[in-house]
Short mmCIF file of N, CA and C in Angstrom, two decimals:
data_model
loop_
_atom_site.label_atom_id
_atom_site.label_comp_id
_atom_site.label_asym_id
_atom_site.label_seq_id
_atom_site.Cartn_x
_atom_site.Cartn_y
_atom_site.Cartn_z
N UNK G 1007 -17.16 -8.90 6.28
CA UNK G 1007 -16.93 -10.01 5.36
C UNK G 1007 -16.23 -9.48 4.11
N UNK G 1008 -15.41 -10.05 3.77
CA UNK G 1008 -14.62 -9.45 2.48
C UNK G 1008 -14.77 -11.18 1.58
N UNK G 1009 -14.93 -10.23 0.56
CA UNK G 1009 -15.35 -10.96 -1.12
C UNK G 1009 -14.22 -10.59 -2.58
N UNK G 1010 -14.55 -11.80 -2.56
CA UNK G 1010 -12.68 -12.04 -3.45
C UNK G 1010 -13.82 -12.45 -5.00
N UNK G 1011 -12.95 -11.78 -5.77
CA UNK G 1011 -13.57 -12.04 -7.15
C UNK G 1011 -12.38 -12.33 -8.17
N UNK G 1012 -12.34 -13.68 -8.97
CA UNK G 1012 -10.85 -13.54 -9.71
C UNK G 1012 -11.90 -13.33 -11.09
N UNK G 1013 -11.60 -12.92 -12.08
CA UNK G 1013 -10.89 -12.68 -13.28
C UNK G 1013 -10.13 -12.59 -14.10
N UNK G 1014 -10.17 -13.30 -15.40
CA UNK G 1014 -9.20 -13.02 -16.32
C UNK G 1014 -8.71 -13.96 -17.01
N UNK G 1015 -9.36 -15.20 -16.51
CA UNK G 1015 -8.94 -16.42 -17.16
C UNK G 1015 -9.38 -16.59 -18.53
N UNK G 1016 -9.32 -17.81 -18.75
CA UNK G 1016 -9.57 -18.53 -20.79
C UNK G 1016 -8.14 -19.15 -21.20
N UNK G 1017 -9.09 -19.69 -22.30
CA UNK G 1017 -7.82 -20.55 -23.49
C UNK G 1017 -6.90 -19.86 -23.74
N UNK G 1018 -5.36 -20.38 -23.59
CA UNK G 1018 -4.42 -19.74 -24.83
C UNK G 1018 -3.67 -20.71 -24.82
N UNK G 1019 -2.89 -20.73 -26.05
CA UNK G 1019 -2.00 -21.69 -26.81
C UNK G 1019 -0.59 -21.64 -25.59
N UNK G 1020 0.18 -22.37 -25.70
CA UNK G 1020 1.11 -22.33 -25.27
C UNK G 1020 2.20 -21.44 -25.47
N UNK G 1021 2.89 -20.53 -24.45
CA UNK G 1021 3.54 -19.67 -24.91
C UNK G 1021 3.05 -18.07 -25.10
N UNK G 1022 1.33 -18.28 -24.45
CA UNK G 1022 0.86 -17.17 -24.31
C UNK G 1022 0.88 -16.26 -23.32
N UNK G 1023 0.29 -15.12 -22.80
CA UNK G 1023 0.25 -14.43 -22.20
C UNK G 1023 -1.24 -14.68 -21.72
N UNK G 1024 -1.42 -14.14 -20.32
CA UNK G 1024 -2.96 -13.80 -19.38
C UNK G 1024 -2.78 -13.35 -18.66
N UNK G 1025 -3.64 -12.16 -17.70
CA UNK G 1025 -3.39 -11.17 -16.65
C UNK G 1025 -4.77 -11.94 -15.81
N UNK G 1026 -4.28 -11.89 -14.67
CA UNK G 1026 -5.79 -12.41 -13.83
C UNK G 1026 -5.96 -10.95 -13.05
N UNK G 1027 -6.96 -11.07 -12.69
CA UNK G 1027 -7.00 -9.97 -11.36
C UNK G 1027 -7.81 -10.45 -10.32
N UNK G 1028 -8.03 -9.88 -8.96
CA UNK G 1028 -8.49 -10.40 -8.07
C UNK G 1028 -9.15 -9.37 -7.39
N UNK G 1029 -10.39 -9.13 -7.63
CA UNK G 1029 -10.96 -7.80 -7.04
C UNK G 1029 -11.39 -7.77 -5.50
N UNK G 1030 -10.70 -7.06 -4.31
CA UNK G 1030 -11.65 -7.45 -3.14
C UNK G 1030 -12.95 -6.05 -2.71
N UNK G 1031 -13.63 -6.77 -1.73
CA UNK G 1031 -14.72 -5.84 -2.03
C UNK G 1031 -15.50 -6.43 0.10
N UNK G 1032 -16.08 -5.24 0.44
CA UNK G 1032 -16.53 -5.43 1.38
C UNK G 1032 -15.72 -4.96 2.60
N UNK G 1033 -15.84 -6.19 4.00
CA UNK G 1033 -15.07 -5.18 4.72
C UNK G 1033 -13.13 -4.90 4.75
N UNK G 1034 -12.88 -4.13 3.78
CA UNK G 1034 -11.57 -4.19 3.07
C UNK G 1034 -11.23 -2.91 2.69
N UNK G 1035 -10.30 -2.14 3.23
CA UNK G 1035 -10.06 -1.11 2.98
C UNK G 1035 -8.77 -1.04 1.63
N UNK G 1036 -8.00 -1.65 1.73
CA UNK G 1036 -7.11 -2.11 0.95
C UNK G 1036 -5.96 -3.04 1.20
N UNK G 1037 -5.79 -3.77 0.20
CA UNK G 1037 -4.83 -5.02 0.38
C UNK G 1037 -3.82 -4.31 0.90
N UNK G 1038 -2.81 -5.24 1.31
CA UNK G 1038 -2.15 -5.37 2.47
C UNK G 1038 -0.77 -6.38 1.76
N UNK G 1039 -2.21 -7.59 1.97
CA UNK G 1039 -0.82 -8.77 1.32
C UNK G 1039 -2.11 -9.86 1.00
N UNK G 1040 -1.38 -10.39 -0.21
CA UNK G 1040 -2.55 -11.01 -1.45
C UNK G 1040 -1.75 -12.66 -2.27
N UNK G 1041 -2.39 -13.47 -1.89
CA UNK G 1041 -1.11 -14.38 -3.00
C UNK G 1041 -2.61 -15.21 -3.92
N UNK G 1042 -2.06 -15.39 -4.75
CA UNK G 1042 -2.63 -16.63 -5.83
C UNK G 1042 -2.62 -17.69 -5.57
N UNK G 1043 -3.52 -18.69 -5.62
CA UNK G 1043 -3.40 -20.16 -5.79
C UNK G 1043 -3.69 -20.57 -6.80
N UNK G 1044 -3.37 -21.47 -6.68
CA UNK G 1044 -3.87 -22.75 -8.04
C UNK G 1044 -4.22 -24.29 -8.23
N UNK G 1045 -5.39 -24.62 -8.31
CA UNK G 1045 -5.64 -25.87 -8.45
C UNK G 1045 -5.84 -26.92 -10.06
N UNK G 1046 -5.00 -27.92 -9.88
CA UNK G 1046 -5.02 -28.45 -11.52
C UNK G 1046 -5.85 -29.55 -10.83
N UNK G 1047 -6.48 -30.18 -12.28
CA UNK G 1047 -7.18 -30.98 -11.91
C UNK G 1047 -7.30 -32.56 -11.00
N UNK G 1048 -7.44 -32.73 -9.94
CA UNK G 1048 -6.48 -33.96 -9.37
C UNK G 1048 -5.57 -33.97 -8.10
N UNK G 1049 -5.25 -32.36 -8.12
CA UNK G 1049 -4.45 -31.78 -7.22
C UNK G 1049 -4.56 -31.42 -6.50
N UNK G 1050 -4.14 -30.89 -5.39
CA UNK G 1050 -4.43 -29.54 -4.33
C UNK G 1050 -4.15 -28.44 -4.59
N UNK G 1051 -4.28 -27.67 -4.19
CA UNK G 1051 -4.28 -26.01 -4.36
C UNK G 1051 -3.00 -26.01 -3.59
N UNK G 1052 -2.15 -25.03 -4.74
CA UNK G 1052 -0.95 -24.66 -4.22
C UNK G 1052 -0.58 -22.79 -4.55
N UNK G 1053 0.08 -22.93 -3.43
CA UNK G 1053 0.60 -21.15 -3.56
C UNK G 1053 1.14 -20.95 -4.43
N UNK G 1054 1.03 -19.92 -5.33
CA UNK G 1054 1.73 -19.72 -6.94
C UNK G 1054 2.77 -18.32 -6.68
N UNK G 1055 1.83 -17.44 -5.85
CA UNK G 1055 2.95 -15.97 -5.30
C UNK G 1055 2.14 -15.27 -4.55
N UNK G 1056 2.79 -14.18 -3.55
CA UNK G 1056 2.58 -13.48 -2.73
C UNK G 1056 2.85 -12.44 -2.66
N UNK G 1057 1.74 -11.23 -2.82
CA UNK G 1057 2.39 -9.64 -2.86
C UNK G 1057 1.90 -8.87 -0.96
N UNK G 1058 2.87 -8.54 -0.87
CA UNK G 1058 3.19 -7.95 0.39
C UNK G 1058 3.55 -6.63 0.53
N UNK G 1059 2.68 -5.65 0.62
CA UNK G 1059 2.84 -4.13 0.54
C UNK G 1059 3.88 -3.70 1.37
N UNK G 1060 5.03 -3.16 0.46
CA UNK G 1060 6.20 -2.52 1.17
C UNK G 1060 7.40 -3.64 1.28
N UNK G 1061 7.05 -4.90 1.18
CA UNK G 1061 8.02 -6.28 0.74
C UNK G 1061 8.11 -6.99 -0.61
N UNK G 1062 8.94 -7.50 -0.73
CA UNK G 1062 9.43 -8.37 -2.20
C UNK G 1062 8.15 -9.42 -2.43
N UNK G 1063 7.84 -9.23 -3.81
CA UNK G 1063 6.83 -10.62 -4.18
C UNK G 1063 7.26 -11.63 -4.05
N UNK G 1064 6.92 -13.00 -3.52
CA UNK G 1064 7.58 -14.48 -3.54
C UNK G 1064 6.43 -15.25 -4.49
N UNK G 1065 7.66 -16.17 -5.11
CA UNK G 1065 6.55 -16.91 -6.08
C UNK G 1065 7.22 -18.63 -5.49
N UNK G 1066 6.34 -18.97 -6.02
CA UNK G 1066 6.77 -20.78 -5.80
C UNK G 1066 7.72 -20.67 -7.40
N UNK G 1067 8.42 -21.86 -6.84
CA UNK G 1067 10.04 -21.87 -7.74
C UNK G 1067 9.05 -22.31 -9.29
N UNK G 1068 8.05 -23.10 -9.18
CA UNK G 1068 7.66 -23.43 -10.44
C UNK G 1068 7.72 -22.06 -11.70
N UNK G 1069 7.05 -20.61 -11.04
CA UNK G 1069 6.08 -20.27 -11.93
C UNK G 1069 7.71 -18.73 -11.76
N UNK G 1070 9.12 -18.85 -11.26
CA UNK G 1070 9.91 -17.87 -11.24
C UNK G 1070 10.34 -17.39 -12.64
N UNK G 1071 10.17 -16.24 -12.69
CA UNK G 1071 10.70 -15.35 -14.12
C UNK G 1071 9.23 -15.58 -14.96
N UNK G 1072 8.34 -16.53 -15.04
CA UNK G 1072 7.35 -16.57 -15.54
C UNK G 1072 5.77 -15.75 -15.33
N UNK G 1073 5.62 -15.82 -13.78
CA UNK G 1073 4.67 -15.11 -13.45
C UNK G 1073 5.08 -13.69 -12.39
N UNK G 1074 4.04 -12.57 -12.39
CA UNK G 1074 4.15 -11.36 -11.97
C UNK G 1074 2.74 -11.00 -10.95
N UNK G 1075 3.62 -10.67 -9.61
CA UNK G 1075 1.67 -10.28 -9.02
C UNK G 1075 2.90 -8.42 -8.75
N UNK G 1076 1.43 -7.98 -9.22
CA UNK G 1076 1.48 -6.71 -8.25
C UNK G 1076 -0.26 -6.24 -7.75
N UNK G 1077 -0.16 -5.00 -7.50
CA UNK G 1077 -1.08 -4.47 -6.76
C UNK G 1077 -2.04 -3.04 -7.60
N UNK G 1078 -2.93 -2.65 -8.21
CA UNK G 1078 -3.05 -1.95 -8.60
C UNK G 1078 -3.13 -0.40 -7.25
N UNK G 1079 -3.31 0.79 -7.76
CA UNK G 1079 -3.13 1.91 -7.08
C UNK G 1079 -4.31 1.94 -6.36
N UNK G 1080 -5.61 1.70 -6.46
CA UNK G 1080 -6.23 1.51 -5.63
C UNK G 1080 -6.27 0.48 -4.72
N UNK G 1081 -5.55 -0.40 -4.41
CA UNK G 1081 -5.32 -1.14 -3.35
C UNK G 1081 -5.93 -1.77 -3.20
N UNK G 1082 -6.95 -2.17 -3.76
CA UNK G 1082 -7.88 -3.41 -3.85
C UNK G 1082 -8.16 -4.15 -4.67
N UNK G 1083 -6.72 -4.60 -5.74
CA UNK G 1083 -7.23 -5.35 -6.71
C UNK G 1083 -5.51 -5.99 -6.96
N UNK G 1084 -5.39 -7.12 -7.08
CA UNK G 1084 -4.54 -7.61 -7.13
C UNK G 1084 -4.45 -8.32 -8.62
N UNK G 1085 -2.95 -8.32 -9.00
CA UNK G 1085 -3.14 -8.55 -10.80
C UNK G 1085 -2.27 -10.11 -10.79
N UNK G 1086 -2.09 -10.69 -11.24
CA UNK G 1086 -1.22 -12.00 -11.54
C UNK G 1086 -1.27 -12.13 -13.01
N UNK G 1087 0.29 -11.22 -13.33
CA UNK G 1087 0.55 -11.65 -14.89
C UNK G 1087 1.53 -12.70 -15.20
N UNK G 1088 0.87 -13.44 -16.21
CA UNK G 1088 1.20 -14.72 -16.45
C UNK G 1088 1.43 -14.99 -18.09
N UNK G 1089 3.38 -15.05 -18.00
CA UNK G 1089 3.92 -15.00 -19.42
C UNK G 1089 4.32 -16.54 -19.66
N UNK G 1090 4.41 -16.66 -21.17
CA UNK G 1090 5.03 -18.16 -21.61
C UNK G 1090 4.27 -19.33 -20.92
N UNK G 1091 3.07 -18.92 -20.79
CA UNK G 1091 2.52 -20.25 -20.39
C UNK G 1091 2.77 -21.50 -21.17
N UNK G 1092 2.37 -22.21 -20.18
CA UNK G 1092 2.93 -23.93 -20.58
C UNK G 1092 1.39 -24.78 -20.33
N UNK G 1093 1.01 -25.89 -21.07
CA UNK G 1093 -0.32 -26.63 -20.82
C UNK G 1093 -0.01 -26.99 -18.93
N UNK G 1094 0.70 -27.23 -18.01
CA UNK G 1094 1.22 -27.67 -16.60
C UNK G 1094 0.34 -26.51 -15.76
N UNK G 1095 0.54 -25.03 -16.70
CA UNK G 1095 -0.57 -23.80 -15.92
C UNK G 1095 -1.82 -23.99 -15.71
N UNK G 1096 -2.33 -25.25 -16.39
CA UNK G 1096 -3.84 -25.27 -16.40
C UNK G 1096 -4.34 -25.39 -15.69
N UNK G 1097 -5.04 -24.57 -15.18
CA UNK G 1097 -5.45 -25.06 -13.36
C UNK G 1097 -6.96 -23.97 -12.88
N UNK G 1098 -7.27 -24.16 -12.21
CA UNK G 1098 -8.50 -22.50 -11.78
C UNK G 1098 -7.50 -21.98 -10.38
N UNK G 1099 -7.44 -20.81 -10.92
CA UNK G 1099 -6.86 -19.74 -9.85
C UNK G 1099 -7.59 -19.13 -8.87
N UNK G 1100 -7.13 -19.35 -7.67
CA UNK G 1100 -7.92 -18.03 -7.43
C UNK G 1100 -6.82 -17.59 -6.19
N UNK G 1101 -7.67 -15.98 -5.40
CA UNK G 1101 -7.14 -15.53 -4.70
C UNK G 1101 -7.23 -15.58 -3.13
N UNK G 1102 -6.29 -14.93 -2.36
CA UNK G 1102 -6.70 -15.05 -0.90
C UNK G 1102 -5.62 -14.67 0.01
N UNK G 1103 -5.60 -14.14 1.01
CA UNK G 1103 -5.08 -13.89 1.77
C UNK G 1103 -3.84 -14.90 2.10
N UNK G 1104 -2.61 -14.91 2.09
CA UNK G 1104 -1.64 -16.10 2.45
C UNK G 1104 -2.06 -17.38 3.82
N UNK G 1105 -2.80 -16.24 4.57
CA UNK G 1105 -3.58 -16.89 5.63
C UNK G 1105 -4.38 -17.58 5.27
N UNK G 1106 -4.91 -17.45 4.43
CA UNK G 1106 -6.50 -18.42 3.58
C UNK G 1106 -7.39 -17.19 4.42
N UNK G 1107 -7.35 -16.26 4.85
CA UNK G 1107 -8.82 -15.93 5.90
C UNK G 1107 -10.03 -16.08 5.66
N UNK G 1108 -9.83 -15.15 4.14
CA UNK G 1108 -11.42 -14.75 3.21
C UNK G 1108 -12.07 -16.26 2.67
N UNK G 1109 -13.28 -16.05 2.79
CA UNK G 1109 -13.69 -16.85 1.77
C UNK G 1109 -13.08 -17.21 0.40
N UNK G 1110 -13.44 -17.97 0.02
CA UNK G 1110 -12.87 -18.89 -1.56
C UNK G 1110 -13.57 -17.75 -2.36
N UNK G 1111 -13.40 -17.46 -3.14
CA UNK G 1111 -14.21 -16.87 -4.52
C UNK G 1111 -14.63 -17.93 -5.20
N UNK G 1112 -15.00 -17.89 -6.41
CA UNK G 1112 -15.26 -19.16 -7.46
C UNK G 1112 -13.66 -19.22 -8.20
N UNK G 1113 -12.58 -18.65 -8.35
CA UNK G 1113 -11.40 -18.55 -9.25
C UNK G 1113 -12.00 -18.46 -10.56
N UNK G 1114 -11.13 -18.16 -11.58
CA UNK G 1114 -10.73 -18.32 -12.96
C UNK G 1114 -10.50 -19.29 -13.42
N UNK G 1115 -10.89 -19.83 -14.59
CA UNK G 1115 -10.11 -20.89 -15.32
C UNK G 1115 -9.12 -20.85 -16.34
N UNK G 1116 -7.85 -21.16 -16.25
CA UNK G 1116 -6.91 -20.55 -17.35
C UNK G 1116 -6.40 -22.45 -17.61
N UNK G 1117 -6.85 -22.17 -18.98
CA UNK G 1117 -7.07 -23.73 -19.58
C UNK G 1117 -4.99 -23.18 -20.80
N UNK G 1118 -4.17 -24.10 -20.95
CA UNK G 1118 -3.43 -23.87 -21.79
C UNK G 1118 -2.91 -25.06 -23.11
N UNK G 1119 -2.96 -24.78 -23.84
CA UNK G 1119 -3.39 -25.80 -25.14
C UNK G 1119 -1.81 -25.89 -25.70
N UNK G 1120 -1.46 -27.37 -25.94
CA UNK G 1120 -0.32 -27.93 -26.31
C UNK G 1120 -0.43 -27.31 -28.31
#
């Protein structure tokens, strides 16, 4: 069973900066390939980006030049940095396999203030 933990969320003004991370843990030797979602309130959960060890990150066209996933060196923790936010980011993130496989974590909440 592998266990997804996000971190890193909170308030910031518009135009701010936030790093999430996504810790996995259990049966997981190291990521592989990792994307972000995001749910705003009202909405469905949509793919935000995808890191793919040894391939190019893909992001959904919304969040391009704005958001960054990479991978830390231990291989089990996935980062989603997130510049110039806009109040539209406000949403709870979380992480998962592009497949969905793993369980849901609880996500982050990254709230952004007009």
């Amino acid at each position: 069973q592998v266990q997804l933990v996000e971190s890193g969320g909170g308030l910031v003004q518009a135009g701010g900066s936030l790093r999430l991370s996504c810790a996995a843990s259990g049966s997981i030797v190291s990521i592989n390939s990792m994307a972000w979602y995001r749910q705003a309130p009202g909405k469905q959960r949509e793919l935000v980006a995808i890191f793919t060890s040894g391939g190019r990150p893909t992001y959904a066209d919304s969040v391009k030049g704005q958001f960054t996933i990479s991978r830390d060196n231990s291989r089990t923790t996935v980062y989603l940095q997130m510049n110039s936010l806009e109040p539209e980011d406000t949403a709870v993130y979380y992480c998962n396999a592009p497949q969905r496989w793993y369980p849901w974590g609880q996500g982050t909440q990254v709230t952004v203030s007009s």
